[in-house]
Amino acid sequence: MGHHTCCNKQKVKRGLWSPEEDEKLIKYITTYGHGCWSSVPKLAGLQRCGKSCRLRWINYLRPDLKRGSFSHQEAALIIELHSILGNRWAQIAKHLPGRTDNEVKNFWNSSIKKKLLSHGTLSDFSMIFPNNLTTTNPNPSFENFYPLNSTPINFMPISTNSPLILQVDHQMNNNHLNGDLNLNPVVPSLINPLSFDSITNDPTWVNFNYPHPQHDLDNYNQNVLIQGNSDSMLTSNISLNYTNGENFMDSRNADIKTHQDLLMVRSVNCVTILFN
DNA sequence: AATGCGATCAACCGCCGAGAC
DNA sequence: TGTCTCGGCGGTTGATCGCAT
C-alpha cells in the first residue's frame, strides 16, 4: 500500500542514494533521456522505483540546479509568491530558476514559517536574514514603509500603471467594497496583513530584477489566485510575455516596462531593506 | 569529550488528475 | 464509463549536522 505499481514489480532499494547509483542515473538520463520513468530503473540498472529515480533527478542530479543558500531576492520572491499562491510549491519554484519545489518548501518550513509562528508577523526581515541587513535604513521594518494606520495593504494604491495590476486591484477593491469577499492573506492566522503581505500582491513583482532564462519565460502564462479566508476565490487570468530579465510585456496592452518601472513603492522599500 | 537538542534537507508517502485502453 | 498506469504535487518523516551545555 502506498507504493506505485512500478515499485511493486520488483524489490526496490530505499533511502539515501549512493554515488554509484547517482552515476548510473546520470549516465543513463544524459544518454537516453528519462522517457518513461517507470522503465528508467531497469534500463539504468538501478534497484529503485521510477518515482524515486525521477525525484532524485529532479531534486538533486539535474545539471541546471542552483545549489546553496537562497539569495535575498529569492527569499523575498518566495514570500511574495506564497502570499499569492499559498503552498503551491511547484508553482512558486517555477519562478525560481534552478530551484526545486522541495527546496522552496524546505526553505519556507525551516527559515520562514517557524519565524512567522514565533513572531506572528514578518515585521522585520532581519528574522530571516539576521546577518545581512545593513544600517542604511535605520528602521528596516515593513511597518516603517507601510504605517500601521495606513490603508490595508491589499487595497493600497500602487504606483505602476500596469493594466494587470490595476485589474487585480480593481477587482479586489470592488469585492472589498461590496463586502462579498474578505481578502485576507493566504495565511491570515499567521501573518499580520499589514506587514508580511505588504511586500506586494502585485503579480508582476515576480519579474523584479531577476534573470529569468528565456526558455522559462516565453509565452508564460500565469494564473493568479487571490485567495480569501472564505470559500470565495478571486481568479485573475493574466498572460505575461517576458522578453528578458529586465523587461516584460503585458500582453493586454503590450506595455514594455523596465524592472525599474515595475518597482512599486512596496517592493522598492523591500529591496531597500535587503540590499542597502 | 560526551550528550542533547534544534535545524536542515533528502527522500518517502499518499493522493490526485490526465491519458490510454 | 470504468479501470489502470503514470507523472506530479504537497505533506511528512527521519538521518545527519552543528551548536550549546
CSV table of C-alpha atoms (C1' of nucleotides) in Angstrom, one decimal:
chain,number,residue,atom,x,y,z
A,1,MET,CA,0.0,0.0,0.0
A,2,GLY,CA,1.2,3.5,-0.8
A,3,HIS,CA,3.7,2.3,-3.4
A,4,HIS,CA,3.5,2.9,-7.0
A,5,THR,CA,2.9,-0.1,-9.3
A,6,CYS,CA,6.4,0.3,-10.6
A,7,CYS,CA,7.7,-0.2,-7.0
A,8,ASN,CA,5.7,-3.4,-6.5
A,9,LYS,CA,7.1,-5.2,-9.5
A,10,GLN,CA,10.4,-5.7,-8.0
A,11,LYS,CA,12.2,-5.4,-4.8
A,12,VAL,CA,13.5,-1.8,-4.6
A,13,LYS,CA,16.1,-0.1,-2.5
A,14,ARG,CA,15.0,2.8,-0.4
A,15,GLY,CA,16.8,5.5,1.5
A,16,LEU,CA,19.8,7.7,0.5
A,17,TRP,CA,21.3,7.3,-2.9
A,18,SER,CA,24.9,6.1,-3.2
A,19,PRO,CA,27.3,7.9,-5.5
A,20,GLU,CA,27.3,4.8,-7.7
A,21,GLU,CA,23.5,5.0,-8.1
A,22,ASP,CA,23.8,8.6,-8.9
A,23,GLU,CA,26.4,7.9,-11.5
A,24,LYS,CA,24.2,5.3,-13.1
A,25,LEU,CA,21.2,7.5,-13.2
A,26,ILE,CA,23.1,10.5,-14.6
A,27,LYS,CA,24.8,8.4,-17.2
A,28,TYR,CA,21.5,6.9,-18.4
A,29,ILE,CA,19.5,10.1,-18.5
A,30,THR,CA,22.2,12.2,-20.2
A,31,THR,CA,22.5,9.5,-22.8
A,32,TYR,CA,18.9,8.5,-23.4
A,33,GLY,CA,16.7,11.0,-21.6
A,34,HIS,CA,14.4,9.8,-18.9
A,35,GLY,CA,11.5,8.8,-21.2
A,36,CYS,CA,9.1,6.8,-19.2
A,37,TRP,CA,10.3,7.0,-15.6
A,38,SER,CA,8.9,3.6,-14.7
A,39,SER,CA,11.3,2.0,-17.1
A,40,VAL,CA,14.3,4.0,-16.1
A,41,PRO,CA,15.4,1.8,-13.1
A,42,LYS,CA,15.5,-1.3,-15.2
A,43,LEU,CA,17.2,0.3,-18.1
A,44,ALA,CA,19.7,2.1,-15.9
A,45,GLY,CA,20.4,-0.9,-13.8
A,46,LEU,CA,19.1,0.5,-10.6
A,47,GLN,CA,17.2,-1.2,-7.8
A,48,ARG,CA,14.9,1.8,-7.4
A,49,CYS,CA,11.4,2.6,-8.3
A,50,GLY,CA,10.8,5.0,-11.2
A,51,LYS,CA,9.4,7.5,-8.9
A,52,SER,CA,12.5,7.5,-6.7
A,53,CYS,CA,14.6,8.0,-9.8
A,54,ARG,CA,12.5,10.9,-11.0
A,55,LEU,CA,12.7,12.6,-7.6
A,56,ARG,CA,16.4,12.1,-7.4
A,57,TRP,CA,17.0,13.5,-10.8
A,58,ILE,CA,14.6,16.5,-10.4
A,59,ASN,CA,15.7,17.4,-6.9
A,60,TYR,CA,19.4,16.7,-6.9
A,61,LEU,CA,21.1,15.5,-10.1
A,62,ARG,CA,19.7,17.8,-12.7
A,63,PRO,CA,22.5,19.8,-14.2
A,64,ASP,CA,20.7,23.1,-14.1
A,65,LEU,CA,20.1,23.1,-10.4
A,66,LYS,CA,21.3,26.0,-8.4
A,67,ARG,CA,22.7,24.8,-5.1
A,68,GLY,CA,23.5,26.7,-2.0
A,69,SER,CA,21.7,29.2,0.1
A,70,PHE,CA,18.8,31.3,-1.1
A,71,SER,CA,19.6,34.8,-2.0
A,72,HIS,CA,17.7,37.8,-0.7
A,73,GLN,CA,15.9,38.2,-4.0
A,74,GLU,CA,14.8,34.6,-3.9
A,75,ALA,CA,13.6,34.7,-0.4
A,76,ALA,CA,11.6,37.9,-1.0
A,77,LEU,CA,10.2,36.4,-4.1
A,78,ILE,CA,9.2,33.2,-2.2
A,79,ILE,CA,7.5,35.3,0.4
A,80,GLU,CA,5.7,37.3,-2.2
A,81,LEU,CA,4.6,34.4,-4.2
A,82,HIS,CA,3.5,32.5,-1.2
A,83,SER,CA,1.2,35.3,-0.3
A,84,ILE,CA,-0.4,34.9,-3.7
A,85,LEU,CA,-0.2,31.2,-4.3
A,86,GLY,CA,-0.2,29.7,-0.9
A,87,ASN,CA,1.5,26.3,-0.6
A,88,ARG,CA,1.8,25.7,-4.3
A,89,TRP,CA,5.4,25.0,-4.1
A,90,ALA,CA,5.8,23.8,-7.6
A,91,GLN,CA,4.2,27.0,-8.9
A,92,ILE,CA,6.5,29.1,-6.7
A,93,ALA,CA,9.5,27.1,-7.8
A,94,LYS,CA,8.8,27.8,-11.4
A,95,HIS,CA,9.7,31.5,-10.7
A,96,LEU,CA,13.0,30.5,-9.2
A,97,PRO,CA,15.2,29.0,-11.9
A,98,GLY,CA,17.5,26.3,-10.6
A,99,ARG,CA,15.4,25.8,-7.5
A,100,THR,CA,13.1,22.8,-6.9
A,101,ASP,CA,9.7,22.8,-5.2
A,102,ASN,CA,11.3,20.6,-2.5
A,103,GLU,CA,14.0,23.2,-1.8
A,104,VAL,CA,11.5,26.0,-1.7
A,105,LYS,CA,9.2,24.1,0.6
A,106,ASN,CA,12.1,23.2,2.9
A,107,PHE,CA,13.3,26.8,2.9
A,108,TRP,CA,9.9,28.0,3.8
A,109,ASN,CA,9.3,25.5,6.5
A,110,SER,CA,12.7,25.9,8.1
A,111,SER,CA,13.6,29.5,7.6
A,112,ILE,CA,10.4,31.4,7.3
A,113,LYS,CA,7.4,29.6,8.7
A,114,LYS,CA,8.9,29.0,12.1
A,115,LYS,CA,9.9,32.6,12.5
A,116,LEU,CA,6.4,33.7,11.5
A,117,LEU,CA,4.9,31.3,14.0
A,118,SER,CA,7.2,32.6,16.8
A,119,HIS,CA,6.8,36.3,16.0
A,120,GLY,CA,3.3,36.3,14.5
A,121,THR,CA,4.5,38.8,11.9
A,122,LEU,CA,7.2,39.4,9.4
A,123,SER,CA,7.6,42.9,10.6
A,124,ASP,CA,11.4,42.7,10.5
A,125,PHE,CA,13.2,41.0,7.7
A,126,SER,CA,16.2,40.5,10.0
A,127,MET,CA,14.3,37.5,11.3
A,128,ILE,CA,15.2,35.8,8.1
A,129,PHE,CA,18.5,37.4,7.3
A,130,PRO,CA,19.9,38.4,10.7
A,131,ASN,CA,23.4,38.8,9.4
A,132,ASN,CA,22.9,40.6,6.2
A,133,LEU,CA,21.0,43.7,6.9
A,134,THR,CA,22.8,46.9,6.8
A,135,THR,CA,22.3,50.1,8.6
A,136,THR,CA,21.4,52.4,5.8
A,137,ASN,CA,17.8,52.2,6.8
A,138,PRO,CA,17.7,53.0,10.5
A,139,ASN,CA,14.4,51.2,10.9
A,140,PRO,CA,14.2,48.4,8.5
A,141,SER,CA,10.8,47.0,9.2
A,142,PHE,CA,7.8,46.8,6.9
A,143,GLU,CA,5.8,49.0,9.2
A,144,ASN,CA,8.4,51.6,8.5
A,145,PHE,CA,7.3,51.6,4.9
A,146,TYR,CA,3.6,50.9,5.4
A,147,PRO,CA,2.5,52.6,8.5
A,148,LEU,CA,0.1,50.6,10.6
A,149,ASN,CA,-2.5,53.3,10.3
A,150,SER,CA,-2.4,53.2,6.6
A,151,THR,CA,-4.9,51.6,4.2
A,152,PRO,CA,-4.7,47.8,4.5
A,153,ILE,CA,-2.1,46.7,2.0
A,154,ASN,CA,-4.4,44.6,-0.1
A,155,PHE,CA,-6.2,47.8,-1.1
A,156,MET,CA,-3.3,50.2,-1.2
A,157,PRO,CA,-2.9,52.2,-4.3
A,158,ILE,CA,0.0,51.1,-6.4
A,159,SER,CA,2.5,53.1,-8.3
A,160,THR,CA,2.5,51.3,-11.6
A,161,ASN,CA,0.0,51.8,-14.3
A,162,SER,CA,0.3,48.2,-15.5
A,163,PRO,CA,-3.2,47.1,-16.6
A,164,LEU,CA,-2.9,43.8,-14.9
A,165,ILE,CA,-2.0,45.4,-11.6
A,166,LEU,CA,-4.9,47.8,-12.0
A,167,GLN,CA,-7.2,44.9,-12.9
A,168,VAL,CA,-6.3,42.9,-9.9
A,169,ASP,CA,-6.6,45.9,-7.6
A,170,HIS,CA,-9.8,47.0,-9.2
A,171,GLN,CA,-11.4,43.6,-8.6
A,172,MET,CA,-10.1,43.4,-5.1
A,173,ASN,CA,-11.4,46.9,-4.3
A,174,ASN,CA,-14.8,46.1,-5.8
A,175,ASN,CA,-15.1,42.9,-3.8
A,176,HIS,CA,-14.0,44.7,-0.7
A,177,LEU,CA,-16.5,47.4,-1.1
A,178,ASN,CA,-19.2,45.0,-2.0
A,179,GLY,CA,-18.4,43.0,1.1
A,180,ASP,CA,-18.6,39.8,-0.8
A,181,LEU,CA,-15.0,38.8,-0.4
A,182,ASN,CA,-12.8,39.1,2.6
A,183,LEU,CA,-9.3,39.3,1.1
A,184,ASN,CA,-7.1,38.3,3.9
A,185,PRO,CA,-3.7,36.9,3.1
A,186,VAL,CA,-3.4,33.3,2.3
A,187,VAL,CA,-2.1,32.5,5.8
A,188,PRO,CA,-4.1,35.1,7.8
A,189,SER,CA,-3.8,33.3,11.0
A,190,LEU,CA,0.0,33.6,11.0
A,191,ILE,CA,0.6,36.9,9.4
A,192,ASN,CA,-0.3,40.5,10.1
A,193,PRO,CA,-1.6,41.6,6.7
A,194,LEU,CA,-0.1,45.0,7.2
A,195,SER,CA,3.3,43.5,7.4
A,196,PHE,CA,4.0,40.2,5.8
A,197,ASP,CA,1.7,40.6,2.9
A,198,SER,CA,2.8,44.1,2.3
A,199,ILE,CA,5.7,43.2,0.1
A,200,THR,CA,3.2,43.3,-2.6
A,201,ASN,CA,0.2,41.4,-4.1
A,202,ASP,CA,1.4,42.6,-7.4
A,203,PRO,CA,1.9,39.5,-9.7
A,204,THR,CA,4.3,41.4,-11.8
A,205,TRP,CA,6.6,41.6,-8.9
A,206,VAL,CA,7.8,38.2,-9.9
A,207,ASN,CA,9.7,40.0,-12.6
A,208,PHE,CA,11.6,42.0,-10.2
A,209,ASN,CA,15.3,42.2,-11.2
A,210,TYR,CA,15.5,38.6,-11.8
A,211,PRO,CA,17.4,37.0,-14.6
A,212,HIS,CA,14.7,34.7,-15.9
A,213,PRO,CA,16.0,32.3,-18.5
A,214,GLN,CA,14.3,32.9,-21.8
A,215,HIS,CA,13.1,29.3,-22.1
A,216,ASP,CA,11.1,29.7,-18.9
A,217,LEU,CA,9.6,32.9,-19.8
A,218,ASP,CA,8.4,32.7,-23.4
A,219,ASN,CA,4.7,32.8,-23.6
A,220,TYR,CA,4.5,32.5,-19.9
A,221,ASN,CA,1.0,32.2,-18.6
A,222,GLN,CA,0.2,32.9,-15.0
A,223,ASN,CA,-3.0,32.2,-13.3
A,224,VAL,CA,-3.0,34.4,-10.3
A,225,LEU,CA,-5.2,33.3,-7.4
A,226,ILE,CA,-6.0,35.7,-4.7
A,227,GLN,CA,-7.4,33.6,-2.0
A,228,GLY,CA,-9.7,34.8,0.7
A,229,ASN,CA,-10.4,33.2,4.0
A,230,SER,CA,-13.8,32.0,3.0
A,231,ASP,CA,-14.8,29.7,0.2
A,232,SER,CA,-14.7,32.6,-2.1
A,233,MET,CA,-11.8,32.8,-4.5
A,234,LEU,CA,-11.0,35.6,-6.9
A,235,THR,CA,-9.2,34.4,-10.0
A,236,SER,CA,-7.5,36.7,-12.4
A,237,ASN,CA,-6.2,35.2,-15.6
A,238,ILE,CA,-3.1,37.0,-16.6
A,239,SER,CA,-0.9,36.4,-19.6
A,240,LEU,CA,2.6,37.8,-19.5
A,241,ASN,CA,5.2,37.7,-22.2
A,242,TYR,CA,8.6,38.0,-20.7
A,243,THR,CA,11.1,39.4,-23.0
A,244,ASN,CA,14.3,39.2,-21.0
A,245,GLY,CA,15.5,39.6,-17.5
A,246,GLU,CA,14.7,43.2,-17.3
A,247,ASN,CA,11.7,43.8,-19.4
A,248,PHE,CA,8.4,42.1,-19.8
A,249,MET,CA,5.4,42.7,-21.9
A,250,ASP,CA,1.9,42.7,-20.6
A,251,SER,CA,0.1,41.0,-23.4
A,252,ARG,CA,-3.1,43.0,-22.9
A,253,ASN,CA,-1.6,46.4,-23.8
A,254,ALA,CA,1.9,45.5,-24.8
A,255,ASP,CA,3.3,47.6,-22.0
A,256,ILE,CA,7.0,47.2,-22.0
A,257,LYS,CA,8.5,48.2,-18.8
A,258,THR,CA,11.9,48.0,-17.4
A,259,HIS,CA,12.2,46.4,-14.0
A,260,GLN,CA,12.8,49.9,-12.6
A,261,ASP,CA,9.3,50.8,-13.7
A,262,LEU,CA,7.9,47.8,-12.1
A,263,LEU,CA,9.1,48.6,-8.7
A,264,MET,CA,6.1,49.6,-6.7
A,265,VAL,CA,6.6,51.6,-3.6
A,266,ARG,CA,6.3,48.4,-1.6
A,267,SER,CA,8.9,46.4,-3.5
A,268,VAL,CA,11.3,49.3,-3.7
A,269,ASN,CA,11.3,49.5,0.0
A,270,CYS,CA,11.6,45.8,0.5
A,271,VAL,CA,14.6,45.8,-1.7
A,272,THR,CA,16.0,48.7,0.1
A,273,ILE,CA,15.8,46.7,3.3
A,274,LEU,CA,17.5,43.8,1.8
A,275,PHE,CA,20.3,45.4,-0.1
A,276,ASN,CA,21.2,48.8,1.3
B,1,DA,C1',34.8,14.6,25.0
B,2,DA,C1',30.0,13.4,25.5
B,3,DT,C1',25.4,14.4,25.2
B,4,DG,C1',21.1,16.7,24.0
B,5,DC,C1',18.5,19.3,21.0
B,6,DG,C1',17.0,22.0,17.2
B,7,DA,C1',17.7,22.9,12.3
B,8,DT,C1',18.2,21.3,7.8
B,9,DC,C1',17.2,18.6,3.8
B,10,DA,C1',16.9,14.3,1.1
B,11,DA,C1',13.6,11.0,0.5
B,12,DC,C1',9.3,8.8,1.0
B,13,DC,C1',4.2,8.6,1.4
B,14,DG,C1',-0.3,9.3,-0.1
B,15,DC,C1',-3.2,11.4,-3.0
B,16,DC,C1',-4.9,13.4,-7.4
B,17,DG,C1',-5.6,14.3,-12.3
B,18,DA,C1',-4.6,13.1,-17.1
B,19,DG,C1',-4.4,9.9,-20.5
B,20,DA,C1',-4.8,5.3,-22.5
B,21,DC,C1',-7.5,1.4,-23.2
C,1,DT,C1',-18.0,4.6,-18.3
C,2,DG,C1',-14.8,2.3,-15.5
C,3,DT,C1',-10.2,0.8,-14.6
C,4,DC,C1',-5.3,1.1,-14.8
C,5,DT,C1',-0.9,3.4,-15.2
C,6,DC,C1',1.9,7.2,-14.7
C,7,DG,C1',3.6,11.8,-13.6
C,8,DG,C1',3.3,15.3,-10.5
C,9,DC,C1',2.4,17.5,-6.2
C,10,DG,C1',2.2,18.7,-1.1
C,11,DG,C1',2.8,16.8,3.4
C,12,DT,C1',5.7,14.3,6.4
C,13,DT,C1',9.5,11.6,8.1
C,14,DG,C1',14.0,10.5,9.5
C,15,DA,C1',19.0,10.8,9.1
C,16,DT,C1',22.5,14.0,9.6
C,17,DC,C1',24.7,18.1,11.0
C,18,DG,C1',26.1,21.8,14.0
C,19,DC,C1',25.8,24.2,18.1
C,20,DA,C1',25.2,24.7,23.1
C,21,DT,C1',25.9,22.8,27.5
